[in-house]
XYZ file of C-alpha atoms in Angstrom:
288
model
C 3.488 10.766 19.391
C -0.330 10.341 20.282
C -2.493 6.779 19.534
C -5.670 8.771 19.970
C -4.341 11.308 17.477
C -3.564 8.767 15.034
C -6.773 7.153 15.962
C -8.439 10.594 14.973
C -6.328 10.483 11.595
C -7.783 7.010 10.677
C -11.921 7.631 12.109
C -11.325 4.600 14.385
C -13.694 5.213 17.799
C -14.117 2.054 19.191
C -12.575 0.581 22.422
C -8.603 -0.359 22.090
C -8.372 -2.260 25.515
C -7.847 -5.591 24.255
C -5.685 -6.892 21.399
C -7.752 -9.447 19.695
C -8.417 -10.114 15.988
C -11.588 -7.676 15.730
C -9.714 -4.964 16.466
C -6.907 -5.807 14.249
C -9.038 -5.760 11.614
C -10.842 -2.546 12.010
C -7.821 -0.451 12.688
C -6.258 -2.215 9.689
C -9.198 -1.616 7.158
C -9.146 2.252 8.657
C -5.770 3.023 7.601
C -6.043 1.788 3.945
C -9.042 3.858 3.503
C -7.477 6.744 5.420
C -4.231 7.157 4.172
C -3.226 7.062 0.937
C 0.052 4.747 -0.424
C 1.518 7.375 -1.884
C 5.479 8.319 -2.995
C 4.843 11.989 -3.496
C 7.704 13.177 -1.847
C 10.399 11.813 -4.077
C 8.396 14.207 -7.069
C 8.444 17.606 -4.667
C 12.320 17.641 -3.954
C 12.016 15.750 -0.390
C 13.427 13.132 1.337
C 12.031 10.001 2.812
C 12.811 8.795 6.115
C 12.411 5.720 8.385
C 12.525 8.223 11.659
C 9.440 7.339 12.807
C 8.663 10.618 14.561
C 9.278 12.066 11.062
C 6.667 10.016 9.942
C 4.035 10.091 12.329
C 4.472 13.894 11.798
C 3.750 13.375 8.091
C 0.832 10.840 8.223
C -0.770 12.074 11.227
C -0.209 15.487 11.981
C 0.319 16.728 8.210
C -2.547 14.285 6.657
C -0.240 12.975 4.089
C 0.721 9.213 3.098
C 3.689 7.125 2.558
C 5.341 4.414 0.878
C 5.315 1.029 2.553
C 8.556 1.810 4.502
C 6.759 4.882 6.184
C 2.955 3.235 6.352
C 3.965 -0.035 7.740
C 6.584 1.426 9.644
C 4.250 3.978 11.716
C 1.906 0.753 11.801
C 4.284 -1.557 13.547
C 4.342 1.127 16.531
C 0.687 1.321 16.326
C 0.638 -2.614 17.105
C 3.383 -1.702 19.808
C 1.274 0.935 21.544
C -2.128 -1.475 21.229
C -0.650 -4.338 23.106
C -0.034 -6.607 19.881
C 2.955 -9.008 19.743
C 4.078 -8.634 15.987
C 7.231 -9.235 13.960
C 8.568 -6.794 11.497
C 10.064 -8.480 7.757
C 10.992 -8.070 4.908
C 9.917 -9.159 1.424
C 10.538 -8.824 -2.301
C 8.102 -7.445 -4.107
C 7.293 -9.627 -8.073
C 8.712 -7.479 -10.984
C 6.224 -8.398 -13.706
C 8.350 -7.189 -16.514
C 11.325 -9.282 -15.488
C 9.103 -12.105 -14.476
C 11.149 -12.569 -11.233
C 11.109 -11.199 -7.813
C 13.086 -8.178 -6.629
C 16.724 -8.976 -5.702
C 16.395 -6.542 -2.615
C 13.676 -6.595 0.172
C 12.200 -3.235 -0.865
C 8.753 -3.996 1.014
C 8.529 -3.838 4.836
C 5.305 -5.684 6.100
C 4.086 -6.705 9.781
C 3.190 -10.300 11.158
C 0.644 -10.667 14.519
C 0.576 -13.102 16.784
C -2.741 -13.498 18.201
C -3.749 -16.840 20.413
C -0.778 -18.313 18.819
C -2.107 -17.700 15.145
C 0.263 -15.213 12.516
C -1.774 -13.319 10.760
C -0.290 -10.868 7.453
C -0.698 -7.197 7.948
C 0.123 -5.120 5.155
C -1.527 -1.502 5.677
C 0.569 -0.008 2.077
C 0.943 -1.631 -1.254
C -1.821 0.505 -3.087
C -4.249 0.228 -5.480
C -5.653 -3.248 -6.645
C -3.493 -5.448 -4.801
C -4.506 -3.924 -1.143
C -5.533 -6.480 1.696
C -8.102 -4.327 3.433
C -8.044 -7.015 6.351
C -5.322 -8.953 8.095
C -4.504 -12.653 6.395
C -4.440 -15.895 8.511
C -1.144 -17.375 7.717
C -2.335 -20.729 6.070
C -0.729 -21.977 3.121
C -2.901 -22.394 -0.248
C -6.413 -21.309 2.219
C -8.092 -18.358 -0.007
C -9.443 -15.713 2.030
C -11.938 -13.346 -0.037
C -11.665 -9.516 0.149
C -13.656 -6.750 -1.941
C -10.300 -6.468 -3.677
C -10.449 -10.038 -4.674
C -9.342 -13.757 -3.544
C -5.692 -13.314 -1.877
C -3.634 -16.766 -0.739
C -0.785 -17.229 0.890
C 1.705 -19.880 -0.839
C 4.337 -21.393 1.090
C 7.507 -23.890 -0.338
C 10.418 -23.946 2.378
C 11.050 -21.087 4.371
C 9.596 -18.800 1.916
C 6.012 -17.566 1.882
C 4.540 -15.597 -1.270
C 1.491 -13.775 -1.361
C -0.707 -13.947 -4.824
C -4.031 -12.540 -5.728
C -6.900 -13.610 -8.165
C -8.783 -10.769 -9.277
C -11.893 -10.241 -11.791
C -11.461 -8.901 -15.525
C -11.422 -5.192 -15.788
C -14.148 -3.472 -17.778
C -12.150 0.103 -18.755
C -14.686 2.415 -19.980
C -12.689 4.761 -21.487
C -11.762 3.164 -25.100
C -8.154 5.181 -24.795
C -6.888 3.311 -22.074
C -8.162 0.301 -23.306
C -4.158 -0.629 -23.986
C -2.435 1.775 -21.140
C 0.177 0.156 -19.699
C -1.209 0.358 -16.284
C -4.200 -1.779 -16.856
C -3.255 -5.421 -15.584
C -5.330 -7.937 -16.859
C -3.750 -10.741 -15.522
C -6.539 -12.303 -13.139
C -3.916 -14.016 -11.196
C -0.901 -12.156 -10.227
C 2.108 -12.708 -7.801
C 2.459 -9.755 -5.234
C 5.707 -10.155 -2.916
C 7.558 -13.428 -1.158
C 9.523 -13.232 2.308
C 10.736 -15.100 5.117
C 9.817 -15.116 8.436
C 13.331 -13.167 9.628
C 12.695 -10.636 11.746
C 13.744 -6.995 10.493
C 14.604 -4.224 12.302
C 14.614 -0.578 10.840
C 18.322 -0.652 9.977
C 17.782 -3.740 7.427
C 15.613 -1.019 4.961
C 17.951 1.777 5.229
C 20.398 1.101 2.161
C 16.864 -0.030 0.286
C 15.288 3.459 0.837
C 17.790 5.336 -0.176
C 18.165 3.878 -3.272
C 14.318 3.272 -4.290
C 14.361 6.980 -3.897
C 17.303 7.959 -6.002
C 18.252 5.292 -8.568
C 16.984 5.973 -12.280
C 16.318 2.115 -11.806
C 13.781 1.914 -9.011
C 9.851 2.401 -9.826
C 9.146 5.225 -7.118
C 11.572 7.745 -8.939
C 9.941 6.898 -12.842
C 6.249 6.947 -11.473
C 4.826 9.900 -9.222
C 1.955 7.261 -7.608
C -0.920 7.854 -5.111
C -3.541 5.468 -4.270
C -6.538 5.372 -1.620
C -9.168 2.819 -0.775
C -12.200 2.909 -1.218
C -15.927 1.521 0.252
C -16.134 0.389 -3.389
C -12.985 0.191 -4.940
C -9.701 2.226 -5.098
C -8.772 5.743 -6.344
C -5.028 6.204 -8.294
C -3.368 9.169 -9.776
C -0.435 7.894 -11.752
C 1.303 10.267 -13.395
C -1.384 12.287 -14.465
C -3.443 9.472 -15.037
C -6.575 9.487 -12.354
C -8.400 5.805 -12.294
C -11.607 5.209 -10.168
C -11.882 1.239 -9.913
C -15.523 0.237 -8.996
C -15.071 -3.871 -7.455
C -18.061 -5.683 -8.743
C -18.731 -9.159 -8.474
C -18.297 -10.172 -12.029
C -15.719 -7.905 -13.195
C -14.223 -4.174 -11.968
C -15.399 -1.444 -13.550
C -12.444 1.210 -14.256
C -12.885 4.746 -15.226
C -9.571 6.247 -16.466
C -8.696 9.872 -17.464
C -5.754 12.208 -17.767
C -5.275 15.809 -15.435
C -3.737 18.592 -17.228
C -0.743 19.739 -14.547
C -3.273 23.014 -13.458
C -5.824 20.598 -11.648
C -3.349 17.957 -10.091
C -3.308 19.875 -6.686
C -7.122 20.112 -6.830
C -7.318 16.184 -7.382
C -4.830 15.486 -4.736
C -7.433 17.326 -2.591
C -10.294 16.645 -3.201
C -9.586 12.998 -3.773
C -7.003 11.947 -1.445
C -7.390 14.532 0.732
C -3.446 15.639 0.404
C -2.403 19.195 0.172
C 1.414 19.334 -0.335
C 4.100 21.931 0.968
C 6.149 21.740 -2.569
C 5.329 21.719 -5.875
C 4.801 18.101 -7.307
C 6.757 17.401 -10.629
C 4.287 14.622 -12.122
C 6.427 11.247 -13.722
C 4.774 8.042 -15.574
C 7.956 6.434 -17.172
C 7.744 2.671 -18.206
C 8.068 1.017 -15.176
C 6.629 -2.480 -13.737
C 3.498 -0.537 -11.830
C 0.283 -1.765 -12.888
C -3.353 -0.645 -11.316
Protein backbone atom coordinates (compact mmCIF):
# COMPACT_ATOMS: atom_id res chain seq x y z
CA UNK A 1 0.00 0.00 0.00
CA UNK A 2 1.38 3.41 -1.43
CA UNK A 3 0.14 7.19 0.01
CA UNK A 4 1.59 8.71 -3.13
CA UNK A 5 -0.37 6.19 -5.18
CA UNK A 6 -3.47 6.96 -3.50
CA UNK A 7 -2.45 10.52 -3.65
CA UNK A 8 -2.25 9.98 -7.56
CA UNK A 9 -5.85 8.29 -7.37
CA UNK A 10 -7.35 11.43 -5.68
CA UNK A 11 -5.14 14.52 -7.94
CA UNK A 12 -3.83 15.72 -4.54
CA UNK A 13 -0.03 17.35 -5.25
CA UNK A 14 0.57 19.47 -2.55
CA UNK A 15 3.02 19.02 0.41
CA UNK A 16 1.80 16.25 3.17
CA UNK A 17 4.54 17.12 5.83
CA UNK A 18 2.41 18.55 8.36
CA UNK A 19 -1.00 17.47 9.68
CA UNK A 20 -2.92 20.61 10.08
CA UNK A 21 -6.51 21.53 9.12
CA UNK A 22 -5.61 22.80 5.43
CA UNK A 23 -4.54 19.73 4.51
CA UNK A 24 -7.34 17.87 6.00
CA UNK A 25 -9.48 19.61 4.03
CA UNK A 26 -7.98 19.31 0.65
CA UNK A 27 -7.32 15.64 0.81
CA UNK A 28 -10.88 15.32 2.12
CA UNK A 29 -12.65 17.42 -0.69
CA UNK A 30 -10.25 15.22 -3.26
CA UNK A 31 -11.63 11.99 -2.39
CA UNK A 32 -15.38 12.90 -2.67
CA UNK A 33 -14.77 14.23 -6.04
CA UNK A 34 -12.48 11.32 -6.90
CA UNK A 35 -14.11 8.39 -5.88
CA UNK A 36 -17.39 7.61 -6.25
CA UNK A 37 -19.82 6.18 -3.09
CA UNK A 38 -20.80 3.50 -4.83
CA UNK A 39 -22.28 -0.32 -3.80
CA UNK A 40 -21.73 -1.84 -7.19
CA UNK A 41 -20.34 -4.88 -6.10
CA UNK A 42 -23.26 -6.35 -4.27
CA UNK A 43 -25.17 -6.03 -8.13
CA UNK A 44 -22.03 -7.97 -10.07
CA UNK A 45 -21.99 -11.20 -7.81
CA UNK A 46 -19.02 -9.89 -5.40
CA UNK A 47 -18.28 -9.59 -2.05
CA UNK A 48 -17.43 -6.68 0.12
CA UNK A 49 -14.72 -6.65 2.49
CA UNK A 50 -13.26 -4.60 5.40
CA UNK A 51 -9.53 -6.09 4.48
CA UNK A 52 -8.14 -3.03 3.88
CA UNK A 53 -5.51 -4.22 1.41
CA UNK A 54 -8.58 -5.54 -0.47
CA UNK A 55 -9.73 -2.23 -0.58
CA UNK A 56 -6.99 -0.09 -1.32
CA UNK A 57 -6.61 -2.57 -4.25
CA UNK A 58 -10.15 -1.69 -5.35
CA UNK A 59 -10.18 2.14 -4.86
CA UNK A 60 -6.73 2.79 -5.78
CA UNK A 61 -5.25 0.42 -7.95
CA UNK A 62 -8.61 -0.72 -9.79
CA UNK A 63 -10.23 3.02 -9.86
CA UNK A 64 -13.39 1.83 -8.37
CA UNK A 65 -15.45 3.14 -5.19
CA UNK A 66 -16.99 1.84 -2.12
CA UNK A 67 -19.56 1.98 0.39
CA UNK A 68 -18.81 3.90 3.56
CA UNK A 69 -17.30 0.78 5.26
CA UNK A 70 -14.62 0.55 2.38
CA UNK A 71 -14.24 4.63 1.71
CA UNK A 72 -13.91 5.62 5.25
CA UNK A 73 -12.17 2.63 6.07
CA UNK A 74 -9.16 3.15 3.44
CA UNK A 75 -9.49 6.89 4.77
CA UNK A 76 -8.81 6.21 8.39
CA UNK A 77 -5.30 4.67 7.20
CA UNK A 78 -4.83 7.59 5.04
CA UNK A 79 -5.08 9.83 8.36
CA UNK A 80 -2.73 7.05 9.92
CA UNK A 81 -0.06 7.33 7.24
CA UNK A 82 -0.40 11.50 7.24
CA UNK A 83 0.42 11.87 10.86
CA UNK A 84 -3.33 12.63 12.00
CA UNK A 85 -4.57 11.49 15.45
CA UNK A 86 -8.24 10.34 14.61
CA UNK A 87 -10.86 8.06 16.15
CA UNK A 88 -12.81 5.58 14.18
CA UNK A 89 -17.05 5.28 15.18
CA UNK A 90 -19.82 4.27 14.48
CA UNK A 91 -23.23 5.77 13.71
CA UNK A 92 -26.80 5.06 12.65
CA UNK A 93 -27.77 6.31 9.71
CA UNK A 94 -31.96 8.19 9.80
CA UNK A 95 -34.43 5.81 7.98
CA UNK A 96 -36.84 8.38 6.55
CA UNK A 97 -39.56 5.94 5.88
CA UNK A 98 -39.62 4.64 9.43
CA UNK A 99 -38.99 8.06 10.78
CA UNK A 100 -36.36 6.63 13.22
CA UNK A 101 -32.75 5.91 13.16
CA UNK A 102 -31.19 2.58 12.18
CA UNK A 103 -31.12 0.01 15.03
CA UNK A 104 -27.51 -1.07 13.87
CA UNK A 105 -24.41 1.22 13.31
CA UNK A 106 -24.30 0.56 9.56
CA UNK A 107 -22.12 3.85 8.89
CA UNK A 108 -18.41 3.95 9.81
CA UNK A 109 -17.12 7.66 9.93
CA UNK A 110 -13.67 9.25 11.21
CA UNK A 111 -13.12 12.00 13.99
CA UNK A 112 -9.58 14.32 13.94
CA UNK A 113 -8.02 15.74 16.52
CA UNK A 114 -6.21 18.72 15.49
CA UNK A 115 -4.78 21.42 18.27
CA UNK A 116 -7.17 19.78 20.53
CA UNK A 117 -10.29 20.53 18.22
CA UNK A 118 -12.57 17.17 16.72
CA UNK A 119 -13.42 17.80 13.61
CA UNK A 120 -16.20 15.20 11.46
CA UNK A 121 -14.74 13.49 8.49
CA UNK A 122 -17.01 11.64 6.44
CA UNK A 123 -15.32 10.99 2.86
CA UNK A 124 -18.73 8.41 1.70
CA UNK A 125 -22.37 9.00 2.17
CA UNK A 126 -23.12 10.10 -1.54
CA UNK A 127 -25.06 12.27 -3.34
CA UNK A 128 -26.81 15.37 -1.70
CA UNK A 129 -25.97 14.81 1.75
CA UNK A 130 -21.93 14.80 1.12
CA UNK A 131 -19.70 17.09 3.45
CA UNK A 132 -17.07 18.02 0.91
CA UNK A 133 -14.98 19.48 3.95
CA UNK A 134 -14.26 18.30 7.46
CA UNK A 135 -16.95 19.69 10.30
CA UNK A 136 -15.77 21.45 13.54
CA UNK A 137 -17.45 19.54 16.22
CA UNK A 138 -19.67 22.40 17.74
CA UNK A 139 -23.06 21.76 18.69
CA UNK A 140 -26.01 23.79 16.84
CA UNK A 141 -22.80 26.10 14.86
CA UNK A 142 -23.89 25.84 10.96
CA UNK A 143 -21.05 25.49 8.77
CA UNK A 144 -22.00 26.23 4.94
CA UNK A 145 -20.91 23.87 2.12
CA UNK A 146 -21.86 23.97 -1.76
CA UNK A 147 -24.01 21.03 -0.73
CA UNK A 148 -25.84 23.14 1.71
CA UNK A 149 -25.89 24.30 5.58
CA UNK A 150 -24.80 21.03 7.68
CA UNK A 151 -24.94 21.25 11.85
CA UNK A 152 -23.98 19.15 14.23
CA UNK A 153 -26.72 18.56 17.12
CA UNK A 154 -25.70 17.23 20.31
CA UNK A 155 -28.23 15.99 23.54
CA UNK A 156 -26.14 13.61 25.95
CA UNK A 157 -23.63 11.50 24.64
CA UNK A 158 -25.15 11.42 21.31
CA UNK A 159 -24.26 13.70 18.42
CA UNK A 160 -26.52 13.82 15.12
CA UNK A 161 -25.63 15.33 12.03
CA UNK A 162 -28.61 17.25 9.94
CA UNK A 163 -28.55 19.22 6.79
CA UNK A 164 -30.66 22.19 5.36
CA UNK A 165 -30.69 22.16 1.78
CA UNK A 166 -32.43 24.44 -1.06
CA UNK A 167 -35.72 23.33 -3.02
CA UNK A 168 -35.04 21.23 -6.01
CA UNK A 169 -36.04 22.52 -9.42
CA UNK A 170 -36.41 18.87 -11.48
CA UNK A 171 -36.56 19.68 -15.03
CA UNK A 172 -37.74 16.71 -16.28
CA UNK A 173 -41.75 16.83 -15.62
CA UNK A 174 -41.55 12.71 -15.20
CA UNK A 175 -39.65 12.71 -12.22
CA UNK A 176 -41.37 15.44 -10.89
CA UNK A 177 -42.92 12.64 -8.23
CA UNK A 178 -39.89 9.87 -8.35
CA UNK A 179 -39.37 8.61 -5.24
CA UNK A 180 -35.83 9.65 -5.10
CA UNK A 181 -36.41 13.33 -5.18
CA UNK A 182 -36.28 14.58 -1.42
CA UNK A 183 -37.78 17.70 -0.92
CA UNK A 184 -37.48 17.96 2.54
CA UNK A 185 -35.13 21.15 3.01
CA UNK A 186 -34.16 19.94 6.35
CA UNK A 187 -33.27 16.40 6.78
CA UNK A 188 -31.61 14.21 9.56
CA UNK A 189 -28.47 12.28 8.19
CA UNK A 190 -26.91 9.81 10.94
CA UNK A 191 -26.38 10.11 15.05
CA UNK A 192 -23.35 8.37 16.99
CA UNK A 193 -21.35 8.41 19.97
CA UNK A 194 -18.04 9.19 20.50
CA UNK A 195 -17.00 5.19 21.19
CA UNK A 196 -14.24 4.31 19.49
CA UNK A 197 -14.69 1.40 16.80
CA UNK A 198 -12.41 -0.86 15.61
CA UNK A 199 -12.88 -2.91 12.29
CA UNK A 200 -14.35 -5.94 14.07
CA UNK A 201 -17.47 -3.77 15.44
CA UNK A 202 -18.77 -3.50 11.39
CA UNK A 203 -18.20 -7.00 10.51
CA UNK A 204 -21.70 -8.65 11.41
CA UNK A 205 -23.18 -5.09 9.86
CA UNK A 206 -21.51 -5.73 6.43
CA UNK A 207 -22.42 -8.86 5.97
CA UNK A 208 -25.80 -8.36 6.38
CA UNK A 209 -26.28 -4.83 4.50
CA UNK A 210 -24.98 -6.94 1.71
CA UNK A 211 -27.23 -9.93 1.87
CA UNK A 212 -30.51 -9.23 3.70
CA UNK A 213 -33.66 -8.57 1.36
CA UNK A 214 -34.07 -5.86 4.20
CA UNK A 215 -31.03 -3.64 3.86
CA UNK A 216 -31.02 -0.65 1.13
CA UNK A 217 -27.61 -1.64 -0.65
CA UNK A 218 -29.12 -5.06 -1.90
CA UNK A 219 -32.78 -3.24 -3.29
CA UNK A 220 -30.84 -0.20 -4.88
CA UNK A 221 -27.71 -0.67 -7.29
CA UNK A 222 -26.35 3.19 -6.24
CA UNK A 223 -23.34 5.25 -7.48
CA UNK A 224 -22.70 8.75 -6.74
CA UNK A 225 -19.70 11.30 -7.45
CA UNK A 226 -19.09 14.91 -6.58
CA UNK A 227 -18.98 17.37 -8.40
CA UNK A 228 -17.30 21.24 -8.84
CA UNK A 229 -21.02 22.04 -9.16
CA UNK A 230 -23.08 19.53 -7.80
CA UNK A 231 -23.27 15.67 -7.71
CA UNK A 232 -23.73 12.94 -10.37
CA UNK A 233 -26.10 9.57 -9.33
CA UNK A 234 -27.04 6.53 -11.24
CA UNK A 235 -29.74 4.81 -9.27
CA UNK A 236 -31.00 2.04 -10.72
CA UNK A 237 -31.06 3.14 -14.07
CA UNK A 238 -31.96 6.42 -13.12
CA UNK A 239 -28.88 9.01 -13.98
CA UNK A 240 -29.44 12.58 -12.03
CA UNK A 241 -27.03 15.58 -12.62
CA UNK A 242 -27.74 18.03 -9.55
CA UNK A 243 -26.51 21.61 -10.42
CA UNK A 244 -26.15 23.53 -6.47
CA UNK A 245 -27.33 27.02 -7.02
CA UNK A 246 -27.84 29.52 -4.55
CA UNK A 247 -31.56 29.72 -4.60
CA UNK A 248 -32.53 26.31 -5.37
CA UNK A 249 -30.67 22.99 -7.15
CA UNK A 250 -31.29 22.44 -10.41
CA UNK A 251 -31.79 18.50 -11.15
CA UNK A 252 -31.75 16.89 -14.47
CA UNK A 253 -33.11 13.30 -14.27
CA UNK A 254 -33.29 10.55 -16.97
CA UNK A 255 -33.49 6.80 -17.34
CA UNK A 256 -30.43 4.40 -19.22
CA UNK A 257 -31.70 1.57 -21.14
CA UNK A 258 -29.36 -1.55 -19.64
CA UNK A 259 -27.07 -1.28 -23.25
CA UNK A 260 -25.52 2.19 -22.15
CA UNK A 261 -25.12 1.61 -18.27
CA UNK A 262 -21.40 0.51 -18.73
CA UNK A 263 -20.84 3.54 -20.99
CA UNK A 264 -22.32 5.90 -18.16
CA UNK A 265 -20.40 4.23 -15.48
CA UNK A 266 -17.45 5.36 -17.67
CA UNK A 267 -17.72 8.11 -18.84
CA UNK A 268 -19.31 9.56 -15.76
CA UNK A 269 -17.79 8.01 -12.84
CA UNK A 270 -15.00 6.89 -14.43
CA UNK A 271 -15.69 3.00 -13.31
CA UNK A 272 -15.19 0.15 -15.63
CA UNK A 273 -16.28 -3.10 -13.86
CA UNK A 274 -14.84 -6.77 -14.09
CA UNK A 275 -18.60 -8.37 -13.92
CA UNK A 276 -21.62 -7.68 -15.34
CA UNK A 277 -23.81 -5.23 -13.20
CA UNK A 278 -27.48 -6.46 -12.61
CA UNK A 279 -29.19 -2.86 -12.18
CA UNK A 280 -31.92 -2.76 -8.86
CA UNK A 281 -34.22 0.40 -7.77
CA UNK A 282 -36.68 -1.34 -5.29
CA UNK A 283 -38.58 0.93 -2.75
CA UNK A 284 -36.17 1.59 -0.35
CA UNK A 285 -35.44 4.74 2.08
CA UNK A 286 -32.61 6.26 -0.54
CA UNK A 287 -33.38 9.61 -1.60
CA UNK A 288 -30.99 12.00 -3.95
Amino acid sequence: MDLQEYFKRIGFTGLFNKADLTTLCTVHKLHVMSVPFENLSIHCGEKNTLDLKVIYEKIVIDHRGGWCCENNLLFSWVLREMGYKFTTLGAKVFNSLKNDFNPMDSHLINVVDIDGKPYLTDVSYGVSCQIWQPLEMIAGKDQTQPPGVFRLLNEGKRWTLEKTGRKPLIKNEDFANSSLVDKRLTKTIYSFLLTPRGVDHFLDTSEYLQTSCESLFTQKSICSLQTATGFRALIGWTYSEVLFNPEEDIVEMKDIPDSEIIIVLKEKFNITLRNKLTPKNNKASYKI
